PDB file of C-alpha atoms in Angstrom:
ATOM      1  CA  ALA A1280      -4.778  19.733 -32.694  1.00  0.00           C
ATOM      2  CA  GLN A1281      -5.998  22.280 -35.182  1.00  0.00           C
ATOM      3  CA  THR A1282      -9.354  23.793 -34.287  1.00  0.00           C
ATOM      4  CA  VAL A1283     -11.852  25.909 -36.192  1.00  0.00           C
ATOM      5  CA  THR A1284     -14.457  28.115 -34.521  1.00  0.00           C
ATOM      6  CA  GLN A1285     -17.519  29.657 -36.094  1.00  0.00           C
ATOM      7  CA  SER A1286     -18.958  31.767 -33.313  1.00  0.00           C
ATOM      8  CA  GLN A1287     -22.335  32.482 -34.924  1.00  0.00           C
ATOM      9  CA  PRO A1288     -24.526  29.354 -34.981  1.00  0.00           C
ATOM     10  CA  GLU A1289     -27.366  31.225 -36.699  1.00  0.00           C
ATOM     11  CA  MET A1290     -27.706  34.495 -38.571  1.00  0.00           C
ATOM     12  CA  SER A1291     -30.332  36.197 -40.643  1.00  0.00           C
ATOM     13  CA  VAL A1292     -30.171  38.974 -43.196  1.00  0.00           C
ATOM     14  CA  GLN A1293     -32.652  40.838 -45.339  1.00  0.00           C
ATOM     15  CA  GLU A1294     -32.553  40.204 -49.048  1.00  0.00           C
ATOM     16  CA  ALA A1295     -30.163  42.581 -50.851  1.00  0.00           C
ATOM     17  CA  GLU A1296     -28.248  43.425 -47.673  1.00  0.00           C
ATOM     18  CA  THR A1297     -24.718  42.431 -46.687  1.00  0.00           C
ATOM     19  CA  VAL A1298     -23.777  39.887 -44.052  1.00  0.00           C
ATOM     20  CA  THR A1299     -20.454  38.705 -42.636  1.00  0.00           C
ATOM     21  CA  LEU A1300     -19.828  35.245 -41.227  1.00  0.00           C
ATOM     22  CA  SER A1301     -16.922  34.807 -38.831  1.00  0.00           C
ATOM     23  CA  CYS A1302     -14.336  32.073 -38.597  1.00  0.00           C
ATOM     24  CA  THR A1303     -11.218  31.738 -36.488  1.00  0.00           C
ATOM     25  CA  TYR A1304      -8.794  28.848 -36.382  1.00  0.00           C
ATOM     26  CA  ASP A1305      -5.702  27.688 -34.639  1.00  0.00           C
ATOM     27  CA  THR A1306      -2.702  26.273 -36.440  1.00  0.00           C
ATOM     28  CA  SER A1307       1.071  26.294 -36.384  1.00  0.00           C
ATOM     29  CA  GLU A1308       1.258  25.774 -40.140  1.00  0.00           C
ATOM     30  CA  ASN A1309       2.465  28.564 -42.400  1.00  0.00           C
ATOM     31  CA  ASN A1310       1.310  27.474 -45.844  1.00  0.00           C
ATOM     32  CA  TYR A1311      -2.246  26.303 -46.291  1.00  0.00           C
ATOM     33  CA  TYR A1312      -5.510  26.954 -48.042  1.00  0.00           C
ATOM     34  CA  LEU A1313      -8.815  28.021 -46.550  1.00  0.00           C
ATOM     35  CA  PHE A1314     -12.277  27.319 -47.880  1.00  0.00           C
ATOM     36  CA  TRP A1315     -15.842  28.329 -47.311  1.00  0.00           C
ATOM     37  CA  TYR A1316     -18.418  25.702 -48.223  1.00  0.00           C
ATOM     38  CA  LYS A1317     -22.162  26.185 -48.524  1.00  0.00           C
ATOM     39  CA  GLN A1318     -24.704  23.474 -47.774  1.00  0.00           C
ATOM     40  CA  PRO A1319     -28.222  24.410 -48.902  1.00  0.00           C
ATOM     41  CA  PRO A1320     -31.312  22.425 -47.862  1.00  0.00           C
ATOM     42  CA  SER A1321     -30.560  20.020 -50.711  1.00  0.00           C
ATOM     43  CA  ARG A1322     -27.545  18.973 -48.559  1.00  0.00           C
ATOM     44  CA  GLN A1323     -25.050  19.192 -51.424  1.00  0.00           C
ATOM     45  CA  MET A1324     -21.840  20.796 -50.176  1.00  0.00           C
ATOM     46  CA  ILE A1325     -20.692  23.431 -52.623  1.00  0.00           C
ATOM     47  CA  LEU A1326     -17.423  25.326 -52.609  1.00  0.00           C
ATOM     48  CA  VAL A1327     -18.056  29.055 -52.255  1.00  0.00           C
ATOM     49  CA  ILE A1328     -14.581  30.530 -52.168  1.00  0.00           C
ATOM     50  CA  ARG A1329     -10.929  29.594 -51.690  1.00  0.00           C
ATOM     51  CA  GLN A1330      -8.027  31.563 -50.180  1.00  0.00           C
ATOM     52  CA  GLU A1331      -4.321  30.757 -50.284  1.00  0.00           C
ATOM     53  CA  ALA A1332      -2.634  31.668 -47.006  1.00  0.00           C
ATOM     54  CA  TYR A1333       0.525  32.966 -48.635  1.00  0.00           C
ATOM     55  CA  LYS A1334      -1.451  35.479 -50.715  1.00  0.00           C
ATOM     56  CA  GLN A1335      -2.093  38.808 -49.055  1.00  0.00           C
ATOM     57  CA  GLN A1336      -4.911  39.712 -51.428  1.00  0.00           C
ATOM     58  CA  ASN A1337      -8.320  38.665 -50.239  1.00  0.00           C
ATOM     59  CA  ALA A1338     -10.212  36.333 -52.551  1.00  0.00           C
ATOM     60  CA  THR A1339     -13.385  37.484 -54.270  1.00  0.00           C
ATOM     61  CA  GLU A1340     -15.941  35.445 -56.152  1.00  0.00           C
ATOM     62  CA  ASN A1341     -18.833  37.536 -57.474  1.00  0.00           C
ATOM     63  CA  ARG A1342     -20.913  38.558 -54.421  1.00  0.00           C
ATOM     64  CA  PHE A1343     -18.698  36.573 -52.034  1.00  0.00           C
ATOM     65  CA  SER A1344     -15.460  37.873 -50.574  1.00  0.00           C
ATOM     66  CA  VAL A1345     -13.245  37.046 -47.649  1.00  0.00           C
ATOM     67  CA  ASN A1346     -11.353  39.036 -45.067  1.00  0.00           C
ATOM     68  CA  PHE A1347      -8.288  36.951 -44.332  1.00  0.00           C
ATOM     69  CA  GLN A1348      -6.159  38.050 -41.393  1.00  0.00           C
ATOM     70  CA  LYS A1349      -3.332  35.523 -41.206  1.00  0.00           C
ATOM     71  CA  ALA A1350      -1.701  36.816 -38.031  1.00  0.00           C
ATOM     72  CA  ALA A1351      -5.039  36.877 -36.252  1.00  0.00           C
ATOM     73  CA  LYS A1352      -5.982  33.493 -37.767  1.00  0.00           C
ATOM     74  CA  SER A1353      -9.284  34.890 -38.919  1.00  0.00           C
ATOM     75  CA  PHE A1354     -11.115  34.096 -42.144  1.00  0.00           C
ATOM     76  CA  SER A1355     -14.508  35.768 -42.453  1.00  0.00           C
ATOM     77  CA  LEU A1356     -16.925  35.522 -45.377  1.00  0.00           C
ATOM     78  CA  LYS A1357     -18.836  38.532 -46.647  1.00  0.00           C
ATOM     79  CA  ILE A1358     -21.932  38.053 -48.773  1.00  0.00           C
ATOM     80  CA  SER A1359     -23.076  41.166 -50.582  1.00  0.00           C
ATOM     81  CA  ASP A1360     -26.514  41.728 -52.095  1.00  0.00           C
ATOM     82  CA  SER A1361     -27.855  38.644 -50.302  1.00  0.00           C
ATOM     83  CA  GLN A1362     -30.264  36.500 -52.261  1.00  0.00           C
ATOM     84  CA  LEU A1363     -32.880  34.008 -51.124  1.00  0.00           C
ATOM     85  CA  GLY A1364     -30.768  31.252 -52.649  1.00  0.00           C
ATOM     86  CA  ASP A1365     -27.979  32.063 -50.213  1.00  0.00           C
ATOM     87  CA  THR A1366     -30.029  30.498 -47.421  1.00  0.00           C
ATOM     88  CA  ALA A1367     -27.848  27.599 -46.276  1.00  0.00           C
ATOM     89  CA  MET A1368     -25.381  26.298 -43.740  1.00  0.00           C
ATOM     90  CA  TYR A1369     -21.927  27.753 -44.239  1.00  0.00           C
ATOM     91  CA  PHE A1370     -18.796  25.948 -43.138  1.00  0.00           C
ATOM     92  CA  CYS A1371     -15.323  27.368 -42.768  1.00  0.00           C
ATOM     93  CA  ALA A1372     -12.667  24.743 -43.529  1.00  0.00           C
ATOM     94  CA  PRO A1373      -8.923  25.341 -43.501  1.00  0.00           C
ATOM     95  CA  ALA A1374      -6.890  22.681 -45.274  1.00  0.00           C
ATOM     96  CA  TRP A1375      -3.698  21.356 -43.816  1.00  0.00           C
ATOM     97  CA  GLY A1376      -2.100  18.955 -46.251  1.00  0.00           C
ATOM     98  CA  ASN A1377      -4.878  16.841 -47.704  1.00  0.00           C
ATOM     99  CA  MET A1378      -7.103  17.281 -44.673  1.00  0.00           C
ATOM    100  CA  LEU A1379      -9.933  19.729 -44.081  1.00  0.00           C
ATOM    101  CA  THR A1380     -10.946  20.724 -40.574  1.00  0.00           C
ATOM    102  CA  PHE A1381     -14.487  22.057 -40.378  1.00  0.00           C
ATOM    103  CA  GLY A1382     -16.024  24.592 -38.089  1.00  0.00           C
ATOM    104  CA  GLY A1383     -19.401  23.896 -36.519  1.00  0.00           C
ATOM    105  CA  GLY A1384     -21.189  25.886 -39.206  1.00  0.00           C
ATOM    106  CA  THR A1385     -23.359  28.988 -39.378  1.00  0.00           C
ATOM    107  CA  ARG A1386     -26.957  28.675 -40.465  1.00  0.00           C
ATOM    108  CA  LEU A1387     -27.822  31.697 -42.594  1.00  0.00           C
ATOM    109  CA  MET A1388     -31.390  32.662 -43.354  1.00  0.00           C
ATOM    110  CA  VAL A1389     -32.036  35.276 -46.033  1.00  0.00           C
ATOM    111  CA  LYS A1390     -35.405  36.946 -45.490  1.00  0.00           C
ATOM    112  CA  PRO A1391     -37.489  38.471 -48.288  1.00  0.00           C
TER     113      PRO A1391
ATOM    114  CA  ASP B 390     -17.262  18.549 -63.459  1.00  0.00           C
ATOM    115  CA  VAL B 391     -16.290  16.279 -60.632  1.00  0.00           C
ATOM    116  CA  LYS B 392     -19.050  13.975 -59.645  1.00  0.00           C
ATOM    117  CA  VAL B 393     -19.263  12.125 -56.370  1.00  0.00           C
ATOM    118  CA  THR B 394     -22.236   9.839 -55.902  1.00  0.00           C
ATOM    119  CA  GLN B 395     -23.517   8.003 -52.867  1.00  0.00           C
ATOM    120  CA  SER B 396     -25.617   4.871 -53.044  1.00  0.00           C
ATOM    121  CA  SER B 397     -28.574   6.113 -51.006  1.00  0.00           C
ATOM    122  CA  ARG B 398     -30.051   9.445 -49.990  1.00  0.00           C
ATOM    123  CA  TYR B 399     -32.020   7.953 -47.123  1.00  0.00           C
ATOM    124  CA  LEU B 400     -31.529   4.698 -45.290  1.00  0.00           C
ATOM    125  CA  VAL B 401     -33.348   3.159 -42.351  1.00  0.00           C
ATOM    126  CA  LYS B 402     -31.763   0.203 -40.568  1.00  0.00           C
ATOM    127  CA  ARG B 403     -32.358  -1.730 -37.399  1.00  0.00           C
ATOM    128  CA  THR B 404     -29.989  -1.931 -34.447  1.00  0.00           C
ATOM    129  CA  GLY B 405     -27.427  -4.674 -34.978  1.00  0.00           C
ATOM    130  CA  GLU B 406     -27.689  -4.734 -38.761  1.00  0.00           C
ATOM    131  CA  LYS B 407     -24.600  -4.506 -40.955  1.00  0.00           C
ATOM    132  CA  VAL B 408     -24.770  -1.377 -43.084  1.00  0.00           C
ATOM    133  CA  PHE B 409     -22.864  -0.529 -46.250  1.00  0.00           C
ATOM    134  CA  LEU B 410     -22.595   3.012 -47.577  1.00  0.00           C
ATOM    135  CA  GLU B 411     -21.074   3.269 -51.023  1.00  0.00           C
ATOM    136  CA  CYS B 412     -19.336   6.230 -52.614  1.00  0.00           C
ATOM    137  CA  VAL B 413     -18.082   6.566 -56.176  1.00  0.00           C
ATOM    138  CA  GLN B 414     -16.109   9.404 -57.762  1.00  0.00           C
ATOM    139  CA  ASP B 415     -15.418   9.874 -61.447  1.00  0.00           C
ATOM    140  CA  MET B 416     -12.382  12.174 -61.430  1.00  0.00           C
ATOM    141  CA  ASP B 417      -9.585   9.695 -60.762  1.00  0.00           C
ATOM    142  CA  HIS B 418      -8.930  11.293 -57.368  1.00  0.00           C
ATOM    143  CA  GLU B 419      -6.387   9.665 -55.102  1.00  0.00           C
ATOM    144  CA  ASN B 420      -7.990  10.740 -51.828  1.00  0.00           C
ATOM    145  CA  MET B 421     -11.400   9.799 -50.542  1.00  0.00           C
ATOM    146  CA  PHE B 422     -13.054  10.630 -47.235  1.00  0.00           C
ATOM    147  CA  TRP B 423     -16.008   9.672 -45.097  1.00  0.00           C
ATOM    148  CA  TYR B 424     -17.486  12.265 -42.744  1.00  0.00           C
ATOM    149  CA  ARG B 425     -20.267  12.255 -40.263  1.00  0.00           C
ATOM    150  CA  GLN B 426     -22.336  15.439 -39.895  1.00  0.00           C
ATOM    151  CA  ASP B 427     -24.305  16.219 -36.743  1.00  0.00           C
ATOM    152  CA  PRO B 428     -25.962  19.529 -35.800  1.00  0.00           C
ATOM    153  CA  GLY B 429     -23.558  21.948 -34.133  1.00  0.00           C
ATOM    154  CA  LEU B 430     -20.580  19.640 -34.610  1.00  0.00           C
ATOM    155  CA  GLY B 431     -19.763  20.365 -38.234  1.00  0.00           C
ATOM    156  CA  LEU B 432     -18.242  17.522 -40.202  1.00  0.00           C
ATOM    157  CA  ARG B 433     -16.139  14.991 -38.394  1.00  0.00           C
ATOM    158  CA  LEU B 434     -13.776  12.701 -40.248  1.00  0.00           C
ATOM    159  CA  ILE B 435     -14.388   8.994 -39.816  1.00  0.00           C
ATOM    160  CA  TYR B 436     -11.843   7.483 -42.221  1.00  0.00           C
ATOM    161  CA  PHE B 437      -9.906   8.488 -45.262  1.00  0.00           C
ATOM    162  CA  SER B 438      -7.967   6.744 -47.976  1.00  0.00           C
ATOM    163  CA  TYR B 439      -5.106   8.098 -50.070  1.00  0.00           C
ATOM    164  CA  ASP B 440      -4.743   5.096 -52.348  1.00  0.00           C
ATOM    165  CA  VAL B 441      -6.342   1.806 -53.249  1.00  0.00           C
ATOM    166  CA  LYS B 442      -6.353  -0.585 -50.294  1.00  0.00           C
ATOM    167  CA  MET B 443      -4.937   2.130 -48.052  1.00  0.00           C
ATOM    168  CA  LYS B 444      -6.924   3.609 -45.178  1.00  0.00           C
ATOM    169  CA  GLU B 445      -6.309   5.870 -42.243  1.00  0.00           C
ATOM    170  CA  LYS B 446      -8.417   6.516 -39.178  1.00  0.00           C
ATOM    171  CA  GLY B 447      -9.925   9.921 -38.750  1.00  0.00           C
ATOM    172  CA  ASP B 448     -11.220  11.537 -35.602  1.00  0.00           C
ATOM    173  CA  ILE B 449     -14.126   9.174 -34.881  1.00  0.00           C
ATOM    174  CA  PRO B 450     -13.414   5.713 -36.366  1.00  0.00           C
ATOM    175  CA  GLU B 451     -14.978   3.661 -33.571  1.00  0.00           C
ATOM    176  CA  GLY B 452     -17.807   1.475 -34.798  1.00  0.00           C
ATOM    177  CA  TYR B 453     -16.887   1.943 -38.463  1.00  0.00           C
ATOM    178  CA  SER B 454     -14.651   0.295 -41.030  1.00  0.00           C
ATOM    179  CA  VAL B 455     -13.912   1.086 -44.672  1.00  0.00           C
ATOM    180  CA  SER B 456     -12.948  -0.620 -47.879  1.00  0.00           C
ATOM    181  CA  ARG B 457     -11.249   0.694 -50.992  1.00  0.00           C
ATOM    182  CA  GLU B 458     -10.721  -2.043 -53.540  1.00  0.00           C
ATOM    183  CA  LYS B 459     -10.882   0.258 -56.559  1.00  0.00           C
ATOM    184  CA  LYS B 460      -9.662   3.799 -56.928  1.00  0.00           C
ATOM    185  CA  GLU B 461     -13.092   5.233 -57.672  1.00  0.00           C
ATOM    186  CA  ARG B 462     -15.009   3.493 -54.889  1.00  0.00           C
ATOM    187  CA  PHE B 463     -14.839   3.954 -51.119  1.00  0.00           C
ATOM    188  CA  SER B 464     -17.211   2.078 -48.850  1.00  0.00           C
ATOM    189  CA  LEU B 465     -18.140   2.787 -45.254  1.00  0.00           C
ATOM    190  CA  ILE B 466     -19.243  -0.182 -43.180  1.00  0.00           C
ATOM    191  CA  LEU B 467     -21.132  -0.197 -39.916  1.00  0.00           C
ATOM    192  CA  GLU B 468     -20.511  -3.709 -38.624  1.00  0.00           C
ATOM    193  CA  SER B 469     -23.356  -3.596 -36.112  1.00  0.00           C
ATOM    194  CA  ALA B 470     -25.431  -0.458 -36.387  1.00  0.00           C
ATOM    195  CA  SER B 471     -26.399   1.347 -33.212  1.00  0.00           C
ATOM    196  CA  THR B 472     -28.838   4.176 -32.591  1.00  0.00           C
ATOM    197  CA  ASN B 473     -25.992   6.611 -31.872  1.00  0.00           C
ATOM    198  CA  GLN B 474     -24.872   6.147 -35.468  1.00  0.00           C
ATOM    199  CA  THR B 475     -28.021   7.839 -36.708  1.00  0.00           C
ATOM    200  CA  SER B 476     -26.580  10.758 -38.643  1.00  0.00           C
ATOM    201  CA  MET B 477     -25.806  12.299 -42.013  1.00  0.00           C
ATOM    202  CA  TYR B 478     -22.879  10.691 -43.793  1.00  0.00           C
ATOM    203  CA  LEU B 479     -20.943  12.591 -46.429  1.00  0.00           C
ATOM    204  CA  CYS B 480     -18.370  11.211 -48.809  1.00  0.00           C
ATOM    205  CA  ALA B 481     -15.747  13.410 -50.472  1.00  0.00           C
ATOM    206  CA  SER B 482     -12.787  13.091 -52.797  1.00  0.00           C
ATOM    207  CA  SER B 483      -9.769  15.206 -53.663  1.00  0.00           C
ATOM    208  CA  ALA B 484      -6.734  15.096 -55.895  1.00  0.00           C
ATOM    209  CA  GLY B 485      -3.475  13.812 -54.463  1.00  0.00           C
ATOM    210  CA  THR B 486      -1.762  17.171 -54.818  1.00  0.00           C
ATOM    211  CA  GLY B 487      -2.964  20.754 -54.841  1.00  0.00           C
ATOM    212  CA  SER B 488      -5.038  22.903 -52.556  1.00  0.00           C
ATOM    213  CA  GLY B 489      -6.791  20.142 -50.671  1.00  0.00           C
ATOM    214  CA  GLU B 490     -10.190  21.151 -52.048  1.00  0.00           C
ATOM    215  CA  GLN B 491     -12.653  18.351 -51.564  1.00  0.00           C
ATOM    216  CA  TYR B 492     -15.660  17.478 -53.692  1.00  0.00           C
ATOM    217  CA  PHE B 493     -18.661  16.118 -51.887  1.00  0.00           C
ATOM    218  CA  GLY B 494     -21.405  13.640 -52.576  1.00  0.00           C
ATOM    219  CA  PRO B 495     -25.059  14.447 -51.798  1.00  0.00           C
ATOM    220  CA  GLY B 496     -25.019  12.705 -48.432  1.00  0.00           C
ATOM    221  CA  THR B 497     -26.841   9.742 -46.925  1.00  0.00           C
ATOM    222  CA  ARG B 498     -29.173  10.302 -44.022  1.00  0.00           C
ATOM    223  CA  LEU B 499     -29.025   7.115 -41.972  1.00  0.00           C
ATOM    224  CA  THR B 500     -31.555   6.334 -39.294  1.00  0.00           C
ATOM    225  CA  VAL B 501     -30.945   3.382 -36.989  1.00  0.00           C
ATOM    226  CA  THR B 502     -34.007   2.273 -35.052  1.00  0.00           C
TER     227      THR B 502
END
């Protein structure tokens, strides 16, 4: 079975600072996608960023970037210049075929 | 934009009641999913469907059933609700091919008393 581990249940960061959320996974697949989703207090799950496993270049989306280490099966999310609106649950979710497997989530609090 | 809607944001039901949760997507997606979300456990897949009238069990199907009579609609059914089914339920959809990215509805918080 493929497993996903987010080792930080809760984190906090000061506004405007940088924070990194960790994610490791276990799979025997070679080609897949990885996603980070954000779930703010409104509960709507929103895609933050997507990475293709066969691409060596790390994905970047504005203030969000990933550090993808395929051999280590690690997929961390870096949020730069944190904003109050970044306060949310963050889920790491690799996709194998049509299926997503979710980590347990990291609750991020951005403090003013 | 893809839109996935769920019939209720909040629902309170009594033990033993039959409960229907409805999900509708407007992007002609082949795949639809029902998840249950509990604190510390992430999202766990209950059932999914890759075509009309097709369904597959996920990781925690016990106590649930589903129905997909039309491509855009995927229903989750609790035949006899129990208190341990109190949870957040999320519906999602995705295209049949591609990255596997899923689009989520706003969730239904179900309380069974």
